CSV table of C-alpha atoms and ligand atoms in Angstrom, one decimal:
chain,number,residue,atom,x,y,z
Y,18,MET,CA,26.0,32.8,7.7
Y,19,ASN,CA,26.9,31.0,10.9
Y,20,ARG,CA,26.8,32.7,14.3
Y,21,ARG,CA,30.6,33.2,14.5
Y,22,ASN,CA,30.8,34.9,11.1
Y,23,TRP,CA,27.8,37.1,11.9
Y,24,MET,CA,29.5,38.2,15.2
Y,25,LYS,CA,32.7,39.0,13.3
Y,26,VAL,CA,30.8,41.0,10.7
Y,27,ALA,CA,28.8,42.7,13.4
Y,28,GLY,CA,32.0,43.6,15.3
Y,29,ALA,CA,33.6,45.1,12.1
Y,30,SER,CA,30.8,47.4,11.1
Y,31,PRO,CA,27.8,49.0,13.0
Y,32,ALA,CA,26.2,49.6,9.6
Y,33,LEU,CA,26.4,45.9,8.7
Y,34,LEU,CA,25.1,45.0,12.1
Y,35,ALA,CA,21.9,46.8,11.4
Y,36,ALA,CA,21.5,45.3,7.9
Y,37,ALA,CA,22.4,41.6,8.7
Y,38,PRO,CA,19.5,39.5,9.8
Y,39,PRO,CA,20.1,37.5,13.0
Y,40,PRO,CA,20.7,33.8,12.4
Y,41,PRO,CA,17.6,31.7,12.8
Y,42,PRO,CA,17.4,30.1,16.2
Y,43,GLN,CA,18.1,26.4,16.1
Y,44,PRO,CA,15.2,24.1,16.6
Y,45,SER,CA,14.9,22.7,20.1
Y,46,LEU,CA,14.3,19.0,20.5
Y,47,GLU,CA,12.7,17.2,23.4
Y,48,THR,CA,12.3,13.5,24.1
Y,49,GLU,CA,10.1,12.1,26.8
Y,50,ILE,CA,9.1,8.6,27.9
Y,51,VAL,CA,5.3,8.6,28.5
Y,52,ARG,CA,3.7,5.8,30.5
Y,53,LEU,CA,0.3,4.9,28.9
Y,54,LYS,CA,-2.1,3.1,31.3
Y,55,LEU,CA,-4.2,0.4,29.8
Y,56,LYS,CA,-7.9,0.4,30.5
Y,57,HIS,CA,-7.8,-3.4,30.7
Y,58,THR,CA,-4.8,-5.8,31.2
Y,59,TRP,CA,-3.7,-6.6,27.7
Y,60,THR,CA,-2.8,-10.2,26.8
Y,61,THR,CA,-1.5,-11.6,23.6
Y,62,THR,CA,0.5,-14.7,22.8
Y,63,MET,CA,3.6,-12.6,23.5
Y,64,SER,CA,2.9,-10.6,26.6
Y,65,SER,CA,0.5,-9.4,29.3
Y,66,SER,CA,0.7,-5.9,30.8
Y,67,GLU,CA,-1.1,-3.0,32.4
Y,68,PHE,CA,0.9,-0.2,30.9
Y,69,ARG,CA,3.1,0.6,27.9
Y,70,ASP,CA,5.9,3.1,27.7
Y,71,THR,CA,6.1,5.1,24.4
Y,72,LEU,CA,8.6,7.7,23.4
Y,73,TYR,CA,7.4,11.2,22.6
Y,74,PHE,CA,9.5,13.4,20.4
Y,75,ARG,CA,8.9,17.2,20.0
Y,76,TYR,CA,10.5,19.3,17.3
Y,77,ASN,CA,10.2,23.0,18.2
Y,78,SER,CA,11.0,25.5,15.5
Y,79,GLY,CA,9.6,28.9,14.3
Y,80,GLY,CA,7.0,28.9,17.1
Y,81,LEU,CA,5.5,25.5,16.0
Y,82,THR,CA,5.9,22.1,17.6
Y,83,GLY,CA,5.9,19.0,15.5
Y,84,ARG,CA,4.9,16.0,17.6
Y,85,GLY,CA,5.9,12.4,17.1
Y,86,GLU,CA,5.6,9.2,19.1
Y,87,GLY,CA,7.2,5.8,18.8
Y,88,ALA,CA,5.9,2.6,20.5
Y,89,PRO,CA,8.9,0.3,20.7
Y,90,ILE,CA,8.2,-3.3,19.9
Y,91,VAL,CA,9.7,-5.7,22.4
Y,92,ARG,CA,9.8,-8.6,19.8
Y,93,TYR,CA,12.4,-6.5,17.8
Y,94,LYS,CA,14.4,-5.8,21.0
Y,95,GLU,CA,13.4,-2.1,21.2
Y,96,SER,CA,12.4,-0.2,24.3
Y,97,ALA,CA,11.5,3.4,25.1
Y,98,GLU,CA,15.0,3.8,26.6
Y,99,THR,CA,16.8,2.6,23.5
Y,100,ALA,CA,14.5,4.7,21.4
Y,101,LYS,CA,15.3,7.8,23.5
Y,102,ARG,CA,19.1,7.2,23.3
Y,103,ALA,CA,18.8,6.7,19.5
Y,104,ILE,CA,17.2,10.1,19.0
Y,105,GLU,CA,19.6,11.8,21.4
Y,106,SER,CA,22.6,10.3,19.5
Y,107,ILE,CA,21.6,12.3,16.4
Y,108,ALA,CA,20.3,15.5,18.0
Y,109,GLY,CA,23.0,17.6,16.5
Y,110,MET,CA,22.2,16.4,13.0
Y,111,LEU,CA,18.5,17.1,13.5
Y,112,GLN,CA,19.1,20.6,15.0
Y,113,SER,CA,21.3,21.7,12.1
Y,114,ALA,CA,19.1,20.4,9.3
Y,115,ASP,CA,16.4,22.3,7.4
Y,116,PRO,CA,13.0,20.7,8.2
Y,117,TRP,CA,11.6,21.5,4.7
Y,118,LYS,CA,14.1,18.9,3.4
Y,119,TYR,CA,12.6,16.3,5.7
Y,120,ARG,CA,12.9,13.4,3.2
Y,121,LYS,CA,16.6,14.0,3.0
Y,122,ILE,CA,16.8,14.3,6.8
Y,123,LEU,CA,15.0,11.0,7.2
Y,124,ARG,CA,17.3,9.3,4.7
Y,125,ASP,CA,20.3,10.4,6.8
Y,126,VAL,CA,18.5,9.4,10.1
Y,127,PHE,CA,17.8,5.9,8.7
Y,128,ALA,CA,21.4,5.5,7.5
Y,129,LYS,CA,22.7,6.5,10.9
Y,130,ILE,CA,20.5,4.6,13.3
Y,131,PRO,CA,20.5,0.8,13.1
Y,132,GLY,CA,17.1,-0.7,14.1
Y,133,GLU,CA,15.1,1.5,16.5
Y,134,TRP,CA,12.2,1.8,14.1
Y,135,ALA,CA,9.9,3.3,16.8
Y,136,ALA,CA,12.5,6.1,17.3
Y,137,LYS,CA,12.6,6.7,13.6
Y,138,SER,CA,8.9,6.8,13.4
Y,139,ALA,CA,8.7,9.4,16.1
Y,140,ILE,CA,11.1,11.6,14.1
Y,141,ASP,CA,9.2,11.0,10.9
Y,142,ILE,CA,5.8,11.8,12.4
Y,143,ALA,CA,7.1,15.0,14.1
Y,144,LEU,CA,8.7,16.4,10.9
Y,145,HIS,CA,5.5,15.7,8.9
Y,146,ASP,CA,3.4,17.4,11.6
Y,147,TRP,CA,5.7,20.4,11.6
Y,148,VAL,CA,5.8,20.8,7.8
Y,149,ALA,CA,2.0,20.5,7.4
Y,150,GLN,CA,1.4,22.8,10.3
Y,151,LYS,CA,3.7,25.4,8.7
Y,152,LEU,CA,1.7,25.0,5.5
Y,153,GLY,CA,-1.5,25.4,7.4
Y,154,THR,CA,-2.9,22.1,6.0
Y,155,PRO,CA,-4.1,18.8,7.5
Y,156,LEU,CA,-1.6,16.1,6.7
Y,157,TYR,CA,-4.0,14.0,4.7
Y,158,LYS,CA,-4.6,17.0,2.4
Y,159,TYR,CA,-0.8,17.5,2.1
Y,160,PHE,CA,-0.7,13.9,0.8
Y,161,GLY,CA,-3.5,14.5,-1.6
Y,162,LEU,CA,-6.0,12.2,0.1
Y,163,ASP,CA,-9.8,12.4,0.7
Y,164,ALA,CA,-10.8,12.1,4.3
Y,165,ALA,CA,-14.1,10.5,3.2
Y,166,ASP,CA,-12.1,7.5,2.0
Y,167,ALA,CA,-10.9,6.7,5.6
Y,168,PRO,CA,-11.9,3.2,6.5
Y,169,ILE,CA,-13.7,1.7,9.5
Y,170,THR,CA,-11.4,0.6,12.3
Y,171,THR,CA,-11.7,-2.6,14.2
Y,172,PHE,CA,-11.9,-2.4,18.0
Y,173,SER,CA,-9.7,-5.0,19.8
Y,174,ILE,CA,-11.1,-7.2,22.5
Y,175,GLY,CA,-8.2,-8.3,24.7
Y,176,ILE,CA,-8.1,-11.9,25.9
Y,177,ASP,CA,-9.6,-12.5,29.3
Y,178,THR,CA,-12.0,-14.7,31.3
Y,179,PRO,CA,-15.3,-15.4,29.4
Y,180,GLU,CA,-17.3,-13.1,31.7
Y,181,ILE,CA,-14.9,-10.1,31.3
Y,182,THR,CA,-14.7,-10.9,27.5
Y,183,LYS,CA,-18.5,-10.6,27.3
Y,184,GLN,CA,-18.4,-7.4,29.2
Y,185,LYS,CA,-15.8,-6.0,26.9
Y,186,VAL,CA,-17.8,-6.9,23.8
Y,187,LEU,CA,-20.8,-5.1,25.3
Y,188,GLU,CA,-18.7,-2.0,26.0
Y,189,ALA,CA,-17.6,-2.2,22.3
Y,190,GLU,CA,-21.1,-1.6,21.1
Y,191,PRO,CA,-20.3,1.5,19.0
Y,192,TYR,CA,-17.7,-0.5,16.9
Y,193,PRO,CA,-19.2,-2.5,14.0
Y,194,VAL,CA,-16.2,-4.9,13.6
Y,195,LEU,CA,-14.2,-6.5,16.4
Y,196,LYS,CA,-10.6,-7.7,16.5
Y,197,ILE,CA,-9.9,-10.8,18.6
Y,198,LYS,CA,-6.6,-12.2,19.6
Y,199,VAL,CA,-6.4,-16.0,19.1
Y,200,GLY,CA,-3.7,-18.6,19.3
Y,201,LEU,CA,-4.0,-19.3,23.0
Y,202,ASP,CA,-5.5,-22.3,24.8
Y,203,LYS,CA,-8.6,-20.2,25.6
Y,204,ASP,CA,-9.7,-19.7,22.0
Y,205,GLU,CA,-12.8,-21.9,22.2
Y,206,ALA,CA,-14.0,-20.3,25.5
Y,207,THR,CA,-13.2,-16.8,24.1
Y,208,LEU,CA,-15.1,-17.3,20.9
Y,209,GLU,CA,-18.0,-18.9,22.6
Y,210,ALA,CA,-18.3,-16.0,25.0
Y,211,ILE,CA,-18.1,-13.5,22.1
Y,212,ARG,CA,-20.7,-15.3,20.0
Y,213,GLY,CA,-22.9,-15.5,23.0
Y,214,VAL,CA,-23.4,-11.7,22.9
Y,215,THR,CA,-22.7,-10.5,19.4
Y,216,LYS,CA,-23.0,-11.5,15.7
Y,217,LYS,CA,-20.6,-8.7,14.5
Y,218,PRO,CA,-17.9,-9.7,11.9
Y,219,LEU,CA,-14.6,-10.6,13.5
Y,220,ARG,CA,-11.0,-10.1,12.4
Y,221,LEU,CA,-8.5,-12.3,14.1
Y,222,ASP,CA,-4.9,-12.1,15.0
Y,223,ALA,CA,-3.0,-15.2,16.1
Y,224,ASN,CA,0.3,-13.4,16.7
Y,225,GLU,CA,2.2,-16.5,15.5
Y,226,GLY,CA,0.3,-18.6,18.1
Y,227,PHE,CA,-0.6,-21.7,16.1
Y,228,LYS,CA,2.1,-24.4,16.6
Y,229,ASN,CA,2.0,-26.2,13.3
Y,230,LYS,CA,0.3,-26.1,9.9
Y,231,GLU,CA,-2.3,-28.7,10.7
Y,232,GLU,CA,-3.4,-26.9,13.8
Y,233,ALA,CA,-3.5,-23.6,11.8
Y,234,VAL,CA,-5.8,-25.0,9.1
Y,235,ARG,CA,-8.1,-26.7,11.6
Y,236,LYS,CA,-8.4,-23.5,13.7
Y,237,ILE,CA,-8.8,-21.2,10.7
Y,238,ASN,CA,-11.6,-23.2,9.1
Y,239,TRP,CA,-13.3,-23.4,12.5
Y,240,LEU,CA,-13.0,-19.6,12.9
Y,241,GLU,CA,-14.3,-19.0,9.4
Y,242,GLY,CA,-17.5,-20.8,10.4
Y,243,LEU,CA,-17.8,-18.4,13.3
Y,244,GLY,CA,-17.7,-15.3,11.0
Y,245,ALA,CA,-14.0,-14.5,10.8
Y,246,GLN,CA,-13.3,-12.1,7.8
Y,247,PHE,CA,-9.5,-12.7,7.8
Y,248,ILE,CA,-6.7,-13.7,10.2
Y,249,GLU,CA,-3.2,-12.2,10.9
Y,250,GLN,CA,-0.1,-14.3,11.2
Y,251,PRO,CA,-1.3,-17.7,12.2
Y,252,LEU,CA,2.1,-19.3,12.2
Y,253,PRO,CA,5.5,-18.1,13.4
Y,254,ALA,CA,7.0,-15.6,10.9
Y,255,HIS,CA,9.8,-17.9,9.8
Y,256,MET,CA,7.5,-20.8,8.7
Y,257,HIS,CA,7.1,-19.6,5.2
Y,258,GLU,CA,6.6,-23.0,3.4
Y,259,GLU,CA,4.1,-24.1,6.0
Y,260,GLN,CA,2.3,-20.9,5.6
Y,261,LYS,CA,2.0,-21.4,1.9
Y,262,TRP,CA,0.4,-24.8,2.5
Y,263,VAL,CA,-2.0,-23.3,5.1
Y,264,ARG,CA,-3.0,-20.7,2.6
Y,265,SER,CA,-3.9,-23.4,0.0
Y,266,LYS,CA,-6.2,-25.1,2.5
Y,267,VAL,CA,-8.3,-22.2,3.8
Y,268,HIS,CA,-10.8,-19.7,2.3
Y,269,ILE,CA,-10.3,-16.5,4.3
Y,270,PRO,CA,-7.4,-14.2,3.6
Y,271,ILE,CA,-4.2,-14.4,5.7
Y,272,LEU,CA,-2.3,-11.2,6.5
Y,273,ALA,CA,1.4,-11.1,7.3
Y,274,ASP,CA,2.3,-9.0,10.4
Y,275,GLU,CA,5.4,-10.3,12.2
Y,276,ALA,CA,6.5,-11.9,8.8
Y,277,CYS,CA,6.5,-8.5,7.0
Y,278,LEU,CA,8.0,-5.4,8.6
Y,279,ARG,CA,8.9,-3.1,5.7
Y,280,ALA,CA,8.4,-2.7,2.0
Y,281,GLU,CA,11.5,-4.7,1.2
Y,282,ASP,CA,10.0,-7.8,2.9
Y,283,ILE,CA,6.9,-7.9,0.7
Y,284,PRO,CA,8.4,-9.6,-2.4
Y,285,LYS,CA,9.8,-12.4,-0.1
Y,286,ILE,CA,6.4,-13.2,1.5
Y,287,ALA,CA,4.0,-12.4,-1.4
Y,288,ASP,CA,3.5,-16.0,-2.4
Y,289,ALA,CA,2.4,-17.1,1.1
Y,290,TYR,CA,0.0,-14.3,2.3
Y,291,ASP,CA,-3.0,-12.4,0.9
Y,292,GLY,CA,-2.2,-9.1,2.5
Y,293,VAL,CA,0.1,-7.2,4.9
Y,294,VAL,CA,-0.2,-5.3,8.2
Y,295,ILE,CA,1.5,-1.9,8.1
Y,296,LYS,CA,2.5,-0.2,11.3
Y,297,LEU,CA,4.4,3.0,11.6
Y,298,ASP,CA,6.5,1.5,14.5
Y,299,LYS,CA,7.6,-1.3,12.1
Y,300,THR,CA,8.3,0.9,9.0
Y,301,GLY,CA,9.9,3.8,10.8
Y,302,GLY,CA,7.1,6.2,10.1
Y,303,LEU,CA,4.8,7.6,7.4
Y,304,LEU,CA,7.3,7.5,4.5
Y,305,GLY,CA,8.0,3.8,5.1
Y,306,ALA,CA,4.3,3.1,5.5
Y,307,LEU,CA,3.5,4.8,2.2
Y,308,GLN,CA,6.2,2.8,0.5
Y,309,MET,CA,4.9,-0.4,2.0
Y,310,ILE,CA,1.3,0.4,0.9
Y,311,ASP,CA,2.5,1.0,-2.7
Y,312,THR,CA,4.6,-2.2,-2.8
Y,313,ALA,CA,1.8,-4.3,-1.4
Y,314,LYS,CA,-0.6,-2.9,-4.0
Y,315,ALA,CA,2.0,-3.7,-6.8
Y,316,HIS,CA,1.9,-7.3,-5.5
Y,317,LYS,CA,-1.9,-7.3,-5.6
Y,318,MET,CA,-2.0,-7.7,-1.8
Y,319,LYS,CA,-4.5,-6.4,0.6
Y,320,THR,CA,-3.3,-3.6,3.0
Y,321,MET,CA,-4.2,-3.0,6.6
Y,322,LEU,CA,-2.9,-0.2,8.8
Y,323,GLY,CA,-2.3,-1.6,12.3
Y,324,CYS,CA,-0.8,-0.2,15.5
Y,325,MET,CA,0.8,-0.9,18.8
Y,326,VAL,CA,-0.7,0.3,22.0
Y,327,SER,CA,0.0,4.0,21.7
Y,328,SER,CA,-1.6,7.4,22.1
Y,329,SER,CA,-3.4,9.7,19.7
Y,330,VAL,CA,-0.1,11.0,18.3
Y,331,THR,CA,0.8,7.7,16.5
Y,332,ILE,CA,-2.8,6.7,15.8
Y,333,THR,CA,-3.7,10.1,14.3
Y,334,ALA,CA,-0.5,10.0,12.1
Y,335,ALA,CA,-1.5,6.5,10.8
Y,336,ALA,CA,-5.1,7.6,10.3
Y,337,GLN,CA,-3.9,10.5,8.0
Y,338,ILE,CA,-2.8,7.9,5.4
Y,339,SER,CA,-5.7,5.5,6.1
Y,340,PRO,CA,-7.7,6.6,3.0
Y,341,LEU,CA,-5.1,4.5,1.0
Y,342,VAL,CA,-5.7,1.1,2.7
Y,343,ASP,CA,-8.3,-1.6,2.6
Y,344,PHE,CA,-8.6,-2.1,6.3
Y,345,ALA,CA,-7.7,-0.3,9.5
Y,346,ASP,CA,-6.9,-1.6,13.0
Y,347,LEU,CA,-6.2,1.8,14.6
Y,348,ASP,CA,-7.5,1.5,18.1
Y,349,GLY,CA,-4.3,1.7,20.3
Y,350,ASN,CA,-5.4,5.1,21.7
Y,351,LEU,CA,-8.9,3.7,22.5
Y,352,LEU,CA,-7.3,1.1,24.8
Y,353,ILE,CA,-5.6,3.6,27.1
Y,354,ALA,CA,-7.0,5.6,30.1
Y,355,ASN,CA,-4.6,8.6,30.0
Y,356,ASP,CA,-4.3,9.7,26.3
Y,357,PRO,CA,-2.5,13.1,26.5
Y,358,PHE,CA,-4.0,14.2,23.1
Y,359,SER,CA,-7.1,14.0,21.0
Y,360,GLY,CA,-6.9,13.8,17.2
Y,361,VAL,CA,-8.6,11.3,15.0
Y,362,ARG,CA,-12.0,10.3,16.2
Y,363,VAL,CA,-14.2,7.2,15.5
Y,364,GLN,CA,-17.9,7.4,14.6
Y,365,GLN,CA,-19.7,4.1,14.1
Y,366,GLY,CA,-16.3,2.6,13.6
Y,367,LYS,CA,-15.3,5.1,10.8
Y,368,LEU,CA,-12.1,7.1,11.3
Y,369,ILE,CA,-12.9,10.8,11.3
Y,370,LEU,CA,-9.7,12.8,10.4
Y,371,PRO,CA,-9.2,16.2,12.1
Y,372,GLU,CA,-9.4,19.3,9.9
Y,373,ARG,CA,-6.7,21.2,11.9
Y,374,PRO,CA,-3.3,21.7,10.3
Y,375,GLY,CA,-0.6,19.0,10.6
Y,376,LEU,CA,-1.7,16.0,12.6
Y,377,GLY,CA,-4.4,18.1,14.1
Y,378,LEU,CA,-3.7,17.2,17.7
Y,379,VAL,CA,-5.2,18.9,20.7
Y,380,LYS,CA,-3.7,18.5,24.2
Y,381,VAL,CA,-6.2,17.1,26.7
Y,382,SER,CA,-4.2,16.3,29.8
Y,383,GLY,CA,-0.8,16.1,31.4
N,10,MG,MG1,-0.8,-8.5,14.4
């Protein structure tokens, strides 16, 4: 019964007024742009910055708050402002929907909003958090997963001068596997600095930085000799045929990141890569990520959960499904100085999932 009918009935009969339950209050929605400050200036082949803005989304209903976050990816022409506007444009639809039917809601959201995958992810995460909190169960249990299967995460060493790079490697002592950005002129100096202070296995990400297939093969074979386990996206995403050639000339696995955003992309790139990088901000949330993991496995490809620079909201959400993947690169929250929440923790590199209901977040500041 909607509010107007209820008022009519109530006005017509005092007896009915006592019997009729009040309509449930509508959920309240909040969006907020949060500026995350990086501990170190962050440099990749694409950008260099000292902070990142992400979009927080809160879904308040029945005394519980479902929390979501989206970290918009500049490469796909998204920003925190466009994400905020996208959510606000469908606020009425979200407020009138039943959160228990969240898969149906998300289908409608995806149909209504073109692009804006970070905004979609924020909505998806918040609804999952709300539903699992309401059930009183951690999200990974809701998905039927075993927290003991959560993988080790890499810890990223941002590109810097050799001296600062060495310092960062020493600070990363608790993490058994390091992730290094390559594809820049400084690669040799960076790798020399790192190998000067550690023998840890390295996972590499070129972010489309190698200019041609010959350079990619030369660099990858050199990096393999330095202990690289695998490399992400050596060539620009569109260079599919060149990537197939590179794959035939090297030994270590090559993972697609920029060349593979969602499950539907996997069949198109499966003959050129050995695995895929799954990010909630690319897939539009947990449902899209689960679909991507299953599709990759069906193509006998390796899976890695990755992330953008974001707070413990996104990282904890991704960690909840990490028992399903081969590798994790979920360190976005470890790179920031003002994380508003704590959730997933890392012990000797292993992701430790919270036992609290939903995402299991605890507010720590702000
Ligand atoms: Mg990458």
